[in-house]
């Protein structure tokens, strides 16, 4: 179980780091895929706020690093879950082509919740 936890947290952390670094540091990683009209509307809404997209990417970077560190992985799993869930729902409703990969990310996050469940008990106990 310990090896599975390490593998999953490193994979999930790596996914988030590699998703955030190119955006935050303006690194071109190939061509952007074509977006549908609904995807363009969604992304336009996020971009018009000026703060939300950078906030999401900084959260991904910090949580990804925390997952790689290991000691802070239980906190990182909580921090990154809303982002993971929103990415999953975005792809479920607007871009189902990438849904299998995003579903794996959601399953990884849920697995980490299960693996670190003992760490979360003080949060929910009286």
mmCIF file with all atom_site columns, C-alpha atoms in Angstrom:
data_model
loop_
_atom_site.group_PDB
_atom_site.id
_atom_site.type_symbol
_atom_site.label_atom_id
_atom_site.label_alt_id
_atom_site.label_comp_id
_atom_site.label_asym_id
_atom_site.label_entity_id
_atom_site.label_seq_id
_atom_site.pdbx_PDB_ins_code
_atom_site.Cartn_x
_atom_site.Cartn_y
_atom_site.Cartn_z
_atom_site.occupancy
_atom_site.B_iso_or_equiv
_atom_site.pdbx_formal_charge
_atom_site.auth_seq_id
_atom_site.auth_comp_id
_atom_site.auth_asym_id
_atom_site.auth_atom_id
_atom_site.pdbx_PDB_model_num
ATOM 1   C CA . UNK A 1 1   ? 0.000   0.000  0.000   1.00 0.00 ? 1   UNK A CA 1
ATOM 2   C CA . UNK A 1 2   ? 2.849   2.409  0.799   1.00 0.00 ? 2   UNK A CA 1
ATOM 3   C CA . UNK A 1 3   ? 4.357   1.952  -2.648  1.00 0.00 ? 3   UNK A CA 1
ATOM 4   C CA . UNK A 1 4   ? 0.977   2.527  -4.307  1.00 0.00 ? 4   UNK A CA 1
ATOM 5   C CA . UNK A 1 5   ? 0.527   5.743  -2.314  1.00 0.00 ? 5   UNK A CA 1
ATOM 6   C CA . UNK A 1 6   ? 3.969   6.982  -3.343  1.00 0.00 ? 6   UNK A CA 1
ATOM 7   C CA . UNK A 1 7   ? 3.396   6.142  -7.012  1.00 0.00 ? 7   UNK A CA 1
ATOM 8   C CA . UNK A 1 8   ? -0.029  7.762  -7.126  1.00 0.00 ? 8   UNK A CA 1
ATOM 9   C CA . UNK A 1 9   ? 0.957   10.936 -5.294  1.00 0.00 ? 9   UNK A CA 1
ATOM 10  C CA . UNK A 1 10  ? 4.060   11.360 -7.485  1.00 0.00 ? 10  UNK A CA 1
ATOM 11  C CA . UNK A 1 11  ? 2.021   10.818 -10.667 1.00 0.00 ? 11  UNK A CA 1
ATOM 12  C CA . UNK A 1 12  ? -0.720  13.215 -9.563  1.00 0.00 ? 12  UNK A CA 1
ATOM 13  C CA . UNK A 1 13  ? 1.810   15.788 -8.373  1.00 0.00 ? 13  UNK A CA 1
ATOM 14  C CA . UNK A 1 14  ? 3.700   15.509 -11.657 1.00 0.00 ? 14  UNK A CA 1
ATOM 15  C CA . UNK A 1 15  ? 0.503   15.945 -13.672 1.00 0.00 ? 15  UNK A CA 1
ATOM 16  C CA . UNK A 1 16  ? -0.304  19.171 -11.850 1.00 0.00 ? 16  UNK A CA 1
ATOM 17  C CA . UNK A 1 17  ? 3.220   20.534 -12.075 1.00 0.00 ? 17  UNK A CA 1
ATOM 18  C CA . UNK A 1 18  ? 3.408   19.826 -15.794 1.00 0.00 ? 18  UNK A CA 1
ATOM 19  C CA . UNK A 1 19  ? -0.024  21.408 -16.285 1.00 0.00 ? 19  UNK A CA 1
ATOM 20  C CA . UNK A 1 20  ? 0.861   24.600 -14.434 1.00 0.00 ? 20  UNK A CA 1
ATOM 21  C CA . UNK A 1 21  ? 4.510   25.400 -15.205 1.00 0.00 ? 21  UNK A CA 1
ATOM 22  C CA . UNK A 1 22  ? 4.075   26.042 -18.964 1.00 0.00 ? 22  UNK A CA 1
ATOM 23  C CA . UNK A 1 23  ? 1.148   28.388 -18.306 1.00 0.00 ? 23  UNK A CA 1
ATOM 24  C CA . UNK A 1 24  ? 2.739   30.272 -15.416 1.00 0.00 ? 24  UNK A CA 1
ATOM 25  C CA . UNK A 1 25  ? 6.082   30.719 -17.148 1.00 0.00 ? 25  UNK A CA 1
ATOM 26  C CA . UNK A 1 26  ? 4.647   31.227 -20.649 1.00 0.00 ? 26  UNK A CA 1
ATOM 27  C CA . UNK A 1 27  ? 6.383   28.209 -22.187 1.00 0.00 ? 27  UNK A CA 1
ATOM 28  C CA . UNK A 1 28  ? 5.013   26.983 -25.509 1.00 0.00 ? 28  UNK A CA 1
ATOM 29  C CA . UNK A 1 29  ? 4.382   23.232 -25.402 1.00 0.00 ? 29  UNK A CA 1
ATOM 30  C CA . UNK A 1 30  ? 3.024   22.706 -28.911 1.00 0.00 ? 30  UNK A CA 1
ATOM 31  C CA . UNK A 1 31  ? -0.172  23.931 -30.483 1.00 0.00 ? 31  UNK A CA 1
ATOM 32  C CA . UNK A 1 32  ? -3.282  24.593 -28.450 1.00 0.00 ? 32  UNK A CA 1
ATOM 33  C CA . UNK A 1 33  ? -6.095  22.206 -29.333 1.00 0.00 ? 33  UNK A CA 1
ATOM 34  C CA . UNK A 1 34  ? -9.176  23.667 -31.013 1.00 0.00 ? 34  UNK A CA 1
ATOM 35  C CA . UNK A 1 35  ? -11.905 24.550 -28.560 1.00 0.00 ? 35  UNK A CA 1
ATOM 36  C CA . UNK A 1 36  ? -15.629 24.284 -29.107 1.00 0.00 ? 36  UNK A CA 1
ATOM 37  C CA . UNK A 1 37  ? -17.876 27.321 -28.743 1.00 0.00 ? 37  UNK A CA 1
ATOM 38  C CA . UNK A 1 38  ? -18.910 26.209 -25.247 1.00 0.00 ? 38  UNK A CA 1
ATOM 39  C CA . UNK A 1 39  ? -15.292 25.708 -24.194 1.00 0.00 ? 39  UNK A CA 1
ATOM 40  C CA . UNK A 1 40  ? -14.374 29.143 -25.550 1.00 0.00 ? 40  UNK A CA 1
ATOM 41  C CA . UNK A 1 41  ? -17.244 30.737 -23.621 1.00 0.00 ? 41  UNK A CA 1
ATOM 42  C CA . UNK A 1 42  ? -16.175 28.973 -20.418 1.00 0.00 ? 42  UNK A CA 1
ATOM 43  C CA . UNK A 1 43  ? -12.517 29.958 -20.797 1.00 0.00 ? 43  UNK A CA 1
ATOM 44  C CA . UNK A 1 44  ? -13.476 33.532 -21.688 1.00 0.00 ? 44  UNK A CA 1
ATOM 45  C CA . UNK A 1 45  ? -15.416 33.745 -18.433 1.00 0.00 ? 45  UNK A CA 1
ATOM 46  C CA . UNK A 1 46  ? -12.440 32.539 -16.447 1.00 0.00 ? 46  UNK A CA 1
ATOM 47  C CA . UNK A 1 47  ? -10.019 34.852 -18.250 1.00 0.00 ? 47  UNK A CA 1
ATOM 48  C CA . UNK A 1 48  ? -12.168 37.968 -17.888 1.00 0.00 ? 48  UNK A CA 1
ATOM 49  C CA . UNK A 1 49  ? -11.848 37.778 -14.088 1.00 0.00 ? 49  UNK A CA 1
ATOM 50  C CA . UNK A 1 50  ? -8.090  38.401 -14.459 1.00 0.00 ? 50  UNK A CA 1
ATOM 51  C CA . UNK A 1 51  ? -7.294  36.492 -11.244 1.00 0.00 ? 51  UNK A CA 1
ATOM 52  C CA . UNK A 1 52  ? -9.031  33.099 -11.445 1.00 0.00 ? 52  UNK A CA 1
ATOM 53  C CA . UNK A 1 53  ? -6.898  31.336 -14.067 1.00 0.00 ? 53  UNK A CA 1
ATOM 54  C CA . UNK A 1 54  ? -3.563  32.356 -12.462 1.00 0.00 ? 54  UNK A CA 1
ATOM 55  C CA . UNK A 1 55  ? -4.981  31.354 -9.063  1.00 0.00 ? 55  UNK A CA 1
ATOM 56  C CA . UNK A 1 56  ? -5.917  27.922 -10.385 1.00 0.00 ? 56  UNK A CA 1
ATOM 57  C CA . UNK A 1 57  ? -2.476  27.409 -11.928 1.00 0.00 ? 57  UNK A CA 1
ATOM 58  C CA . UNK A 1 58  ? -0.623  28.581 -8.804  1.00 0.00 ? 58  UNK A CA 1
ATOM 59  C CA . UNK A 1 59  ? -2.788  26.242 -6.723  1.00 0.00 ? 59  UNK A CA 1
ATOM 60  C CA . UNK A 1 60  ? -1.927  23.388 -9.101  1.00 0.00 ? 60  UNK A CA 1
ATOM 61  C CA . UNK A 1 61  ? 1.789   24.164 -8.834  1.00 0.00 ? 61  UNK A CA 1
ATOM 62  C CA . UNK A 1 62  ? 1.834   24.434 -5.041  1.00 0.00 ? 62  UNK A CA 1
ATOM 63  C CA . UNK A 1 63  ? -0.297  21.329 -4.522  1.00 0.00 ? 63  UNK A CA 1
ATOM 64  C CA . UNK A 1 64  ? 1.795   19.408 -7.071  1.00 0.00 ? 64  UNK A CA 1
ATOM 65  C CA . UNK A 1 65  ? 4.975   20.291 -5.198  1.00 0.00 ? 65  UNK A CA 1
ATOM 66  C CA . UNK A 1 66  ? 3.344   19.393 -1.882  1.00 0.00 ? 66  UNK A CA 1
ATOM 67  C CA . UNK A 1 67  ? 2.357   16.003 -3.298  1.00 0.00 ? 67  UNK A CA 1
ATOM 68  C CA . UNK A 1 68  ? 5.926   15.383 -4.402  1.00 0.00 ? 68  UNK A CA 1
ATOM 69  C CA . UNK A 1 69  ? 7.304   16.338 -0.993  1.00 0.00 ? 69  UNK A CA 1
ATOM 70  C CA . UNK A 1 70  ? 5.213   13.627 0.613   1.00 0.00 ? 70  UNK A CA 1
ATOM 71  C CA . UNK A 1 71  ? 5.052   15.000 4.137   1.00 0.00 ? 71  UNK A CA 1
ATOM 72  C CA . UNK A 1 72  ? 2.488   17.565 3.036   1.00 0.00 ? 72  UNK A CA 1
ATOM 73  C CA . UNK A 1 73  ? 0.580   15.208 0.713   1.00 0.00 ? 73  UNK A CA 1
ATOM 74  C CA . UNK A 1 74  ? -2.541  14.853 2.915   1.00 0.00 ? 74  UNK A CA 1
ATOM 75  C CA . UNK A 1 75  ? -3.014  18.635 2.900   1.00 0.00 ? 75  UNK A CA 1
ATOM 76  C CA . UNK A 1 76  ? -2.259  18.816 -0.824  1.00 0.00 ? 76  UNK A CA 1
ATOM 77  C CA . UNK A 1 77  ? -4.930  16.197 -1.566  1.00 0.00 ? 77  UNK A CA 1
ATOM 78  C CA . UNK A 1 78  ? -7.517  18.398 0.151   1.00 0.00 ? 78  UNK A CA 1
ATOM 79  C CA . UNK A 1 79  ? -6.312  21.595 -1.513  1.00 0.00 ? 79  UNK A CA 1
ATOM 80  C CA . UNK A 1 80  ? -6.256  20.161 -5.029  1.00 0.00 ? 80  UNK A CA 1
ATOM 81  C CA . UNK A 1 81  ? -9.560  18.241 -4.863  1.00 0.00 ? 81  UNK A CA 1
ATOM 82  C CA . UNK A 1 82  ? -11.826 21.170 -5.901  1.00 0.00 ? 82  UNK A CA 1
ATOM 83  C CA . UNK A 1 83  ? -9.549  21.795 -8.886  1.00 0.00 ? 83  UNK A CA 1
ATOM 84  C CA . UNK A 1 84  ? -9.572  18.100 -9.809  1.00 0.00 ? 84  UNK A CA 1
ATOM 85  C CA . UNK A 1 85  ? -13.351 17.926 -9.524  1.00 0.00 ? 85  UNK A CA 1
ATOM 86  C CA . UNK A 1 86  ? -13.840 21.035 -11.665 1.00 0.00 ? 86  UNK A CA 1
ATOM 87  C CA . UNK A 1 87  ? -11.449 19.735 -14.312 1.00 0.00 ? 87  UNK A CA 1
ATOM 88  C CA . UNK A 1 88  ? -13.384 16.462 -14.360 1.00 0.00 ? 88  UNK A CA 1
ATOM 89  C CA . UNK A 1 89  ? -16.746 18.233 -14.670 1.00 0.00 ? 89  UNK A CA 1
ATOM 90  C CA . UNK A 1 90  ? -15.408 20.577 -17.355 1.00 0.00 ? 90  UNK A CA 1
ATOM 91  C CA . UNK A 1 91  ? -14.366 17.604 -19.458 1.00 0.00 ? 91  UNK A CA 1
ATOM 92  C CA . UNK A 1 92  ? -17.520 15.632 -18.657 1.00 0.00 ? 92  UNK A CA 1
ATOM 93  C CA . UNK A 1 93  ? -19.726 18.426 -19.985 1.00 0.00 ? 93  UNK A CA 1
ATOM 94  C CA . UNK A 1 94  ? -17.570 20.346 -22.457 1.00 0.00 ? 94  UNK A CA 1
ATOM 95  C CA . UNK A 1 95  ? -14.670 18.205 -23.677 1.00 0.00 ? 95  UNK A CA 1
ATOM 96  C CA . UNK A 1 96  ? -15.277 14.475 -23.306 1.00 0.00 ? 96  UNK A CA 1
ATOM 97  C CA . UNK A 1 97  ? -12.292 13.562 -25.489 1.00 0.00 ? 97  UNK A CA 1
ATOM 98  C CA . UNK A 1 98  ? -9.898  13.915 -22.541 1.00 0.00 ? 98  UNK A CA 1
ATOM 99  C CA . UNK A 1 99  ? -12.349 12.516 -19.977 1.00 0.00 ? 99  UNK A CA 1
ATOM 100 C CA . UNK A 1 100 ? -10.546 9.160  -19.418 1.00 0.00 ? 100 UNK A CA 1
ATOM 101 C CA . UNK A 1 101 ? -7.296  10.881 -18.374 1.00 0.00 ? 101 UNK A CA 1
ATOM 102 C CA . UNK A 1 102 ? -9.132  13.342 -16.160 1.00 0.00 ? 102 UNK A CA 1
ATOM 103 C CA . UNK A 1 103 ? -11.128 10.491 -14.608 1.00 0.00 ? 103 UNK A CA 1
ATOM 104 C CA . UNK A 1 104 ? -7.809  8.873  -13.666 1.00 0.00 ? 104 UNK A CA 1
ATOM 105 C CA . UNK A 1 105 ? -6.791  12.113 -11.936 1.00 0.00 ? 105 UNK A CA 1
ATOM 106 C CA . UNK A 1 106 ? -10.050 12.105 -9.972  1.00 0.00 ? 106 UNK A CA 1
ATOM 107 C CA . UNK A 1 107 ? -9.595  8.463  -8.996  1.00 0.00 ? 107 UNK A CA 1
ATOM 108 C CA . UNK A 1 108 ? -6.007  9.201  -7.903  1.00 0.00 ? 108 UNK A CA 1
ATOM 109 C CA . UNK A 1 109 ? -7.231  12.075 -5.732  1.00 0.00 ? 109 UNK A CA 1
ATOM 110 C CA . UNK A 1 110 ? -9.969  9.907  -4.197  1.00 0.00 ? 110 UNK A CA 1
ATOM 111 C CA . UNK A 1 111 ? -7.432  7.141  -3.575  1.00 0.00 ? 111 UNK A CA 1
ATOM 112 C CA . UNK A 1 112 ? -5.226  9.602  -1.692  1.00 0.00 ? 112 UNK A CA 1
ATOM 113 C CA . UNK A 1 113 ? -8.241  10.640 0.392   1.00 0.00 ? 113 UNK A CA 1
ATOM 114 C CA . UNK A 1 114 ? -8.733  6.999  1.294   1.00 0.00 ? 114 UNK A CA 1
ATOM 115 C CA . UNK A 1 115 ? -5.042  6.424  1.974   1.00 0.00 ? 115 UNK A CA 1
ATOM 116 C CA . UNK A 1 116 ? -4.779  9.463  4.261   1.00 0.00 ? 116 UNK A CA 1
ATOM 117 C CA . UNK A 1 117 ? -8.173  9.012  5.942   1.00 0.00 ? 117 UNK A CA 1
ATOM 118 C CA . UNK A 1 118 ? -6.561  8.679  9.395   1.00 0.00 ? 118 UNK A CA 1
ATOM 119 C CA . UNK A 1 119 ? -4.975  12.114 8.990   1.00 0.00 ? 119 UNK A CA 1
ATOM 120 C CA . UNK A 1 120 ? -8.392  13.658 8.306   1.00 0.00 ? 120 UNK A CA 1
ATOM 121 C CA . UNK A 1 121 ? -10.211 12.210 11.326  1.00 0.00 ? 121 UNK A CA 1
ATOM 122 C CA . UNK A 1 122 ? -9.210  15.060 13.679  1.00 0.00 ? 122 UNK A CA 1
ATOM 123 C CA . UNK A 1 123 ? -10.832 17.514 11.264  1.00 0.00 ? 123 UNK A CA 1
ATOM 124 C CA . UNK A 1 124 ? -14.225 15.846 11.474  1.00 0.00 ? 124 UNK A CA 1
ATOM 125 C CA . UNK A 1 125 ? -14.185 14.586 15.083  1.00 0.00 ? 125 UNK A CA 1
ATOM 126 C CA . UNK A 1 126 ? -15.753 16.495 17.932  1.00 0.00 ? 126 UNK A CA 1
#
